[in-house]
Short mmCIF file of C-alpha atoms in Angstrom, two decimals:
data_model
loop_
_atom_site.label_atom_id
_atom_site.label_comp_id
_atom_site.label_asym_id
_atom_site.label_seq_id
_atom_site.Cartn_x
_atom_site.Cartn_y
_atom_site.Cartn_z
CA MET A 1 0.00 0.00 0.00
CA ILE A 2 1.27 3.47 -0.92
CA LEU A 3 1.00 6.27 1.64
CA VAL A 4 3.60 8.93 0.88
CA ASP A 5 4.26 12.31 2.47
CA ASP A 6 2.66 14.28 -0.38
CA MET A 7 -0.61 12.43 0.16
CA LEU A 8 -0.65 13.15 3.88
CA ALA A 9 0.42 16.77 3.49
CA VAL A 10 -2.44 17.70 1.15
CA ALA A 11 -4.92 15.56 3.10
CA PHE A 12 -4.26 17.46 6.32
CA GLN A 13 -4.44 20.79 4.45
CA TYR A 14 -7.76 19.79 2.90
CA ARG A 15 -9.15 18.68 6.29
CA ASP A 16 -8.35 22.11 7.70
CA THR A 17 -10.37 23.88 4.97
CA GLU A 18 -13.62 22.18 6.08
CA LEU A 19 -14.86 22.65 2.52
CA TRP A 20 -17.94 20.51 3.27
CA LYS A 21 -19.34 23.48 5.18
CA GLU A 22 -19.47 25.41 1.89
CA LEU A 23 -20.24 22.63 -0.63
CA THR A 24 -22.54 19.62 -0.64
CA ASP A 25 -22.09 16.34 -2.50
CA SER A 26 -24.09 17.78 -5.43
CA ASP A 27 -21.54 20.57 -5.97
CA VAL A 28 -19.20 18.70 -8.29
CA PHE A 29 -16.14 20.48 -9.70
CA ALA A 30 -13.67 19.39 -12.37
CA PHE A 31 -9.96 19.93 -12.91
CA ARG A 32 -7.27 19.03 -15.42
CA LEU A 33 -4.89 16.29 -14.30
CA SER A 34 -1.19 16.56 -15.14
CA ASP A 35 -1.55 13.86 -17.83
CA GLY A 36 -4.35 15.83 -19.55
CA GLU A 37 -7.30 13.73 -18.34
CA THR A 38 -10.20 15.43 -16.58
CA GLY A 39 -10.77 14.67 -12.93
CA TYR A 40 -14.06 15.21 -11.08
CA CYS A 41 -14.44 15.79 -7.35
CA CYS A 42 -17.31 15.45 -4.91
CA VAL A 43 -17.10 16.95 -1.42
CA MET A 44 -18.78 14.83 1.24
CA GLY A 45 -19.53 15.80 4.82
CA ASN A 46 -22.12 18.58 4.69
CA ALA A 47 -24.32 16.59 7.08
CA GLY A 48 -21.35 16.09 9.40
CA GLU A 49 -21.31 12.30 9.17
CA HIS A 50 -18.96 11.14 6.39
CA LEU A 51 -16.09 13.57 5.78
CA ALA A 52 -14.39 12.78 2.48
CA LEU A 53 -13.29 13.92 -0.94
CA GLY A 54 -14.32 11.61 -3.77
CA PHE A 55 -12.16 11.62 -6.91
CA TYR A 56 -13.36 10.26 -10.26
CA ARG A 57 -11.04 9.97 -13.25
CA GLY A 58 -12.54 10.67 -16.67
CA ARG A 59 -16.01 9.72 -17.89
CA LYS A 60 -15.72 6.14 -16.69
CA GLY A 61 -14.85 7.26 -13.18
CA PHE A 62 -17.54 9.95 -13.13
CA THR A 63 -20.13 7.29 -13.96
CA THR A 64 -19.31 5.85 -10.52
CA TYR A 65 -20.45 9.13 -8.96
CA LEU A 66 -23.69 9.00 -10.95
CA LYS A 67 -24.25 5.45 -9.72
CA THR A 68 -23.72 6.41 -6.08
CA ILE A 69 -26.28 9.21 -6.17
CA SER A 70 -28.83 6.86 -7.78
CA LEU A 71 -28.46 4.05 -5.24
CA GLY A 72 -31.12 5.42 -2.92
CA ASN A 73 -33.69 5.81 -5.69
CA ALA A 74 -33.10 2.70 -7.77
CA HIS A 75 -35.13 0.14 -5.73
CA LEU A 76 -32.35 -2.40 -6.10
CA SER A 77 -32.09 -5.66 -4.20
CA GLU A 78 -29.12 -6.26 -1.90
CA ILE A 79 -27.49 -8.41 -4.58
CA GLU A 80 -28.09 -5.83 -7.33
CA MET A 81 -26.60 -3.11 -5.13
CA PHE A 82 -23.56 -5.29 -4.46
CA GLU A 83 -23.12 -5.94 -8.20
CA MET A 84 -23.25 -2.21 -8.85
CA THR A 85 -20.55 -1.54 -6.26
CA THR A 86 -18.26 -4.07 -7.99
CA THR A 87 -18.17 -1.70 -10.98
CA PHE A 88 -17.04 1.38 -9.01
CA ASP A 89 -13.84 3.09 -10.18
CA CYS A 90 -12.75 5.95 -7.90
CA ILE A 91 -10.57 7.04 -5.00
CA ASN A 92 -11.81 8.42 -1.70
CA CYS A 93 -9.84 10.39 0.84
CA ASP A 94 -11.91 9.75 3.97
CA PHE A 95 -11.35 11.21 7.41
CA MET A 96 -11.77 8.72 10.21
CA GLN A 97 -11.76 8.37 13.96
CA ALA A 98 -8.51 7.03 15.39
CA SER A 99 -10.30 3.89 16.62
CA ASP A 100 -11.38 3.03 13.06
CA MET A 101 -7.89 3.15 11.55
CA ASP A 102 -5.68 0.22 10.60
CA VAL A 103 -2.81 -0.05 13.08
CA LYS A 104 -0.07 0.01 10.43
CA THR A 105 -1.61 2.99 8.62
CA LYS A 106 -2.21 4.80 11.89
CA LYS A 107 1.47 4.46 12.81
CA ILE A 108 2.59 5.96 9.47
CA ILE A 109 0.24 8.92 9.91
CA ARG A 110 1.27 9.46 13.53
CA ASN A 111 4.97 9.48 12.59
CA TYR A 112 4.29 12.00 9.81
CA ALA A 113 2.26 14.26 12.09
CA ASP A 114 4.91 14.18 14.82
CA ALA A 115 7.70 14.89 12.34
CA HIS A 116 5.83 17.94 10.98
CA LYS A 117 4.47 19.07 14.35
CA LEU A 118 0.87 18.61 13.22
CA LYS A 119 -2.04 18.10 15.55
CA ILE A 120 -4.50 15.47 14.36
CA ARG A 121 -8.06 16.61 14.93
CA ARG A 122 -9.88 14.55 17.53
CA SER A 123 -13.06 14.16 15.53
CA LYS A 124 -12.57 12.42 12.18
CA GLY A 125 -9.10 13.76 11.62
CA TRP A 126 -7.22 10.71 10.33
CA PRO A 127 -6.89 10.58 6.51
CA ASP A 128 -7.65 7.20 4.96
CA PHE A 129 -7.18 6.64 1.22
CA THR A 130 -9.45 4.04 -0.35
CA ARG A 131 -9.23 2.79 -3.93
CA HIS A 132 -12.33 1.27 -5.53
CA GLN A 133 -11.60 -0.83 -8.63
CA PRO A 134 -13.99 -2.92 -10.74
CA GLY A 135 -14.10 -6.54 -9.64
CA LYS A 136 -12.02 -5.93 -6.51
CA MET A 137 -12.56 -5.19 -2.85
CA GLN A 138 -11.95 -1.62 -1.74
CA TYR A 139 -8.34 -1.31 -0.69
CA GLY A 140 -5.52 1.17 -0.20
CA ILE A 141 -3.65 2.83 -3.06
CA THR A 142 -1.21 0.44 -4.73
CA CYS A 143 0.15 2.37 -7.76
CA MET A 144 1.94 5.70 -8.01
CA GLU A 145 -0.40 6.99 -10.73
CA ASP A 146 -3.34 6.75 -8.31
CA ALA A 147 -1.28 8.44 -5.59
CA ARG A 148 -0.45 11.26 -8.00
CA ASP A 149 -4.09 11.67 -9.03
CA ILE A 150 -5.51 11.93 -5.51
CA VAL A 151 -2.78 14.44 -4.53
CA GLU A 152 -3.74 16.60 -7.53
CA ALA A 153 -7.43 16.24 -6.64
CA LEU A 154 -6.84 17.38 -3.06
CA ARG A 155 -4.76 20.35 -4.25
CA ALA A 156 -7.58 21.41 -6.56
CA ALA A 157 -10.05 21.06 -3.68
CA ILE A 158 -7.87 23.26 -1.47
CA ALA A 159 -7.89 25.89 -4.23
CA VAL A 160 -11.69 25.64 -4.42
CA ALA A 161 -11.93 26.13 -0.65
CA ALA A 162 -9.88 29.34 -0.87
CA LYS A 163 -11.95 30.66 -3.77
CA VAL A 164 -15.50 30.03 -2.55
CA THR A 165 -15.00 32.19 0.52
CA THR A 166 -14.08 35.26 -1.54
CA SER A 167 -15.89 34.89 -4.89
CA ASP A 168 -19.43 34.69 -6.17
CA PHE A 169 -20.66 31.09 -6.02
CA VAL A 170 -22.54 31.24 -9.31
CA LYS A 171 -19.81 33.04 -11.24
CA LEU A 172 -17.41 30.30 -10.26
CA GLY A 173 -19.69 27.84 -12.04
CA PHE A 174 -21.58 26.24 -9.15
CA ASP A 175 -25.33 25.68 -9.26
CA VAL A 176 -27.05 27.98 -6.76
CA ASN A 177 -29.97 25.53 -6.54
CA GLY A 178 -27.71 22.63 -5.62
CA ASN A 179 -29.23 20.27 -8.18
CA TYR A 180 -27.52 16.94 -8.66
CA PRO A 181 -25.94 16.03 -12.01
CA THR A 182 -28.05 13.70 -14.14
CA ALA A 183 -27.28 10.67 -16.32
CA LYS A 184 -27.80 12.66 -19.52
CA GLY A 185 -24.86 14.93 -18.66
CA GLY A 186 -24.44 18.54 -19.70
CA LYS A 187 -24.52 20.24 -16.31
CA SER A 188 -22.07 23.15 -16.09
CA VAL A 189 -19.50 23.02 -13.28
CA PRO A 190 -16.24 24.81 -12.39
CA TYR A 191 -13.15 23.55 -14.24
CA LEU A 192 -9.73 24.31 -12.77
CA ILE A 193 -6.60 24.31 -14.95
CA PRO A 194 -3.34 24.26 -12.96
CA ASN A 195 -0.57 26.74 -13.70
CA SER A 196 3.13 26.05 -13.22
CA ASP A 197 3.24 28.34 -10.15
CA GLY A 198 0.60 26.33 -8.26
CA THR A 199 -2.31 28.66 -9.03
CA TYR A 200 -5.32 27.75 -11.17
CA GLU A 201 -7.19 29.23 -14.07
CA TRP A 202 -10.94 29.03 -13.51
CA ASN A 203 -13.19 27.95 -16.36
CA ILE A 204 -16.51 26.19 -16.76
CA THR A 205 -17.06 22.79 -18.34
CA GLN A 206 -19.99 20.42 -18.82
CA LEU A 207 -20.25 17.10 -17.03
CA PRO A 208 -20.19 13.92 -19.15
CA ALA A 209 -23.18 11.63 -19.60
CA PHE A 210 -23.52 8.26 -17.90
CA LEU A 211 -21.37 5.54 -19.48
CA PRO A 212 -23.18 2.16 -19.50
CA ASP A 213 -21.26 -0.85 -18.22
CA GLU A 214 -19.50 -2.84 -20.92
CA CYS A 215 -20.81 -6.40 -20.97
CA ILE A 216 -18.39 -9.18 -21.86
CA ALA A 217 -19.46 -11.24 -24.88
CA PRO A 218 -16.88 -14.04 -25.16
CA LYS A 219 -16.68 -16.25 -28.23
CA PHE A 220 -17.05 -19.99 -27.63
CA ALA A 221 -14.29 -20.96 -30.02
CA ASN A 222 -13.90 -24.69 -29.26
CA ASP A 223 -15.34 -26.35 -32.38
CA ILE A 224 -14.96 -29.89 -31.01
CA LEU A 225 -16.86 -29.18 -27.80
CA ALA A 226 -19.51 -27.18 -29.66
CA GLY A 227 -20.05 -30.17 -31.94
CA GLU A 228 -20.35 -32.52 -28.96
CA MET A 229 -22.84 -30.20 -27.28
CA LYS A 230 -25.04 -30.08 -30.38
CA LYS A 231 -25.34 -33.89 -30.33
CA LEU A 232 -26.41 -34.13 -26.67
CA PRO A 233 -30.06 -34.97 -26.01
CA VAL A 234 -32.25 -32.09 -24.86
CA SER A 235 -33.95 -31.95 -21.47
CA GLY A 236 -35.65 -29.15 -19.53
CA THR A 237 -34.81 -25.52 -18.85
CA LEU A 238 -32.02 -23.89 -16.85
CA GLN A 239 -32.08 -20.41 -15.35
CA MET A 240 -28.68 -18.72 -14.97
CA LYS A 241 -27.13 -15.67 -13.33
CA TYR A 242 -23.57 -14.38 -13.79
CA LEU A 243 -22.39 -12.40 -10.76
CA HIS A 244 -19.62 -11.75 -8.26
CA MET A 245 -19.26 -13.64 -5.02
CA PRO A 246 -18.96 -11.48 -1.88
CA THR A 247 -16.00 -13.54 -0.63
CA PRO A 248 -12.72 -11.80 -1.59
CA ILE A 249 -9.69 -13.78 -2.74
CA ASP A 250 -6.28 -12.47 -1.74
CA ALA A 251 -4.06 -11.36 -4.60
CA ASP A 252 -0.32 -10.69 -4.48
CA GLU A 253 1.10 -8.78 -1.55
CA ASP A 254 -0.11 -5.17 -1.45
CA GLU A 255 -2.72 -5.81 -4.14
CA ALA A 256 -6.47 -5.44 -3.68
CA PRO A 257 -8.31 -8.76 -3.08
CA TYR A 258 -10.38 -9.95 -6.05
CA LEU A 259 -14.07 -10.82 -6.07
CA PRO A 260 -14.48 -14.15 -7.89
CA THR A 261 -17.24 -14.57 -10.45
CA VAL A 262 -19.80 -17.38 -10.44
CA LEU A 263 -22.33 -18.69 -12.93
CA LEU A 264 -25.29 -19.75 -10.81
CA CYS A 265 -27.50 -22.35 -12.48
CA LEU A 266 -31.00 -23.52 -11.50
CA ASP A 267 -32.81 -26.52 -12.98
CA THR A 268 -36.44 -25.35 -13.10
CA ALA A 269 -37.85 -28.90 -12.96
CA SER A 270 -35.86 -30.29 -10.01
CA GLU A 271 -35.08 -26.88 -8.41
CA LEU A 272 -31.49 -28.11 -8.11
CA VAL A 273 -29.01 -25.23 -7.83
CA PHE A 274 -25.36 -25.60 -8.80
CA PRO A 275 -22.75 -22.83 -8.89
CA ILE A 276 -19.93 -22.86 -11.46
CA LEU A 277 -16.87 -20.99 -10.20
CA THR A 278 -13.70 -19.99 -12.00
CA GLN A 279 -10.71 -21.96 -10.74
CA ASN A 280 -8.37 -19.00 -11.00
CA ALA A 281 -10.42 -16.35 -9.24
CA LEU A 282 -7.84 -13.67 -9.98
CA ASN A 283 -8.48 -13.86 -13.71
CA ASN A 284 -12.30 -13.98 -13.66
CA ASN A 285 -12.08 -15.69 -17.03
CA PRO A 286 -15.53 -16.01 -18.71
CA GLU A 287 -14.21 -18.58 -21.19
CA GLU A 288 -13.18 -20.78 -18.26
CA LEU A 289 -16.71 -20.56 -16.86
CA LEU A 290 -18.16 -21.69 -20.19
CA LEU A 291 -15.78 -24.67 -20.41
CA LYS A 292 -16.75 -25.72 -16.90
CA LEU A 293 -20.42 -25.41 -17.86
CA VAL A 294 -19.78 -27.73 -20.81
CA ASN A 295 -18.15 -30.29 -18.52
CA VAL A 296 -21.14 -30.23 -16.15
CA LEU A 297 -23.58 -30.78 -19.03
CA ARG A 298 -21.47 -33.56 -20.56
CA GLU A 299 -21.28 -35.35 -17.22
CA GLN A 300 -25.05 -35.33 -16.82
CA GLY A 301 -25.45 -36.51 -20.41
CA ASN A 302 -27.85 -33.86 -21.71
CA LYS A 303 -28.20 -30.17 -22.38
CA PRO A 304 -31.10 -27.83 -21.61
CA HIS A 305 -33.71 -27.09 -24.24
CA ALA A 306 -33.47 -23.45 -23.15
CA ILE A 307 -31.50 -21.19 -20.82
CA GLU A 308 -33.37 -18.28 -19.26
CA VAL A 309 -31.66 -15.09 -18.05
CA GLU A 310 -32.85 -11.72 -16.78
CA ASP A 311 -29.90 -9.35 -17.24
CA ASN A 312 -27.50 -8.10 -19.92
CA LYS A 313 -24.32 -9.43 -18.35
CA THR A 314 -25.52 -13.04 -18.22
CA GLU A 315 -27.10 -12.81 -21.66
CA PHE A 316 -23.88 -11.55 -23.25
CA LEU A 317 -21.85 -14.25 -21.50
CA LEU A 318 -24.03 -17.04 -22.91
CA LYS A 319 -25.02 -15.61 -26.30
CA ASP A 320 -22.34 -17.15 -28.53
CA PHE A 321 -22.16 -20.32 -26.43
CA CYS A 322 -25.88 -21.03 -26.81
CA SER A 323 -25.85 -20.17 -30.50
CA ARG A 324 -23.02 -22.60 -31.25
CA CYS A 325 -24.32 -25.40 -28.99
CA GLY A 326 -27.93 -25.41 -30.20
CA ILE A 327 -29.50 -24.08 -27.00
CA ARG A 328 -32.26 -21.47 -27.06
CA LEU A 329 -31.32 -18.41 -24.99
CA SER A 330 -34.35 -16.60 -23.61
CA ARG A 331 -34.41 -13.19 -21.88
CA LYS A 332 -37.08 -12.75 -19.19
CA LYS A 333 -38.10 -9.64 -17.29
CA GLU A 334 -37.94 -11.41 -13.93
CA LEU A 335 -36.87 -14.85 -12.73
CA PRO A 336 -37.90 -15.14 -9.06
CA GLU A 337 -36.50 -18.67 -8.74
CA ILE A 338 -32.92 -17.75 -9.64
CA GLY A 339 -33.32 -14.59 -7.56
CA ASP A 340 -34.16 -16.70 -4.50
CA ALA A 341 -31.17 -18.93 -5.22
CA CYS A 342 -28.88 -15.89 -5.38
CA PHE A 343 -30.27 -14.61 -2.09
CA PHE A 344 -29.62 -17.99 -0.45
CA LEU A 345 -26.07 -18.03 -1.79
CA PHE A 346 -25.38 -14.52 -0.52
CA SER A 347 -26.93 -15.28 2.86
CA ASN A 348 -24.39 -18.07 3.34
CA PHE A 349 -21.32 -16.36 1.92
CA MET A 350 -21.77 -12.65 2.66
CA MET A 351 -19.06 -11.35 4.98
#
């Protein structure tokens, strides 16, 4: 995990600004990163509960912000909410109580504060950097590019804090009504361009639109197995769901744990449920899942007449496989049976 002096220096400076007293989490601002990409920031803490700066890199990252503000209105199940969180791509600089900090991290911060004669605020004064990456558990920062980005984000936020106390809120580009950005994009927000002397030029830019998740559509390229599958006798219907398990698998040292994927299968006649897991959870290889599905069907000596699914991700996973193996793939609006099976699985494996 990376926790360098630059990160701590700007985190403590940002904490002292108490910018959340001036901005809410709807008051997004943008800035130009040193590599030319656009970063987006959300200030959290106006209600006094969760003090943080959220950083979102580019359109893909900003889509994470749009997802977070829709969570309360989306009427999602616990499993659907979990699946959404596995797509998040952002960095948070949170401010925690001392009792909530990891011992190793706490020691690094304490040594830095003592060396620079800094007093750590008693209420939520300990900076904690959290990286959210698709398909992984939230973790600390593990690459220098991410460390650089969050430092630049905090510097931009410090500049915003200095400006909002002396300048007209609307002229800076903020929405006086405090409306949240929407999925269609286009909302105008402040855009800060850094100068070489550490100051910023202030401009206005428009927020990007929501970027839909990219669904994996693997090709089932094994001609021999496809031919064998076509010859199998047909029997019944299977319902399937492709999702992440909530049980993280440790990666290499100082790498975020991975969330393994599973193809959950339900025989609608017998109500038998069987999960198909990737062997190498770190790769989350959809082709491996399909090969394991073939082995299960070959062992039982038949294939389903139809496979029913209810979401894009599972449909895309199975589309080419079903086409080449002579299985009808059917999309349904709701499949309560497979939903119950998912709930049972999560109830037993959720941390």
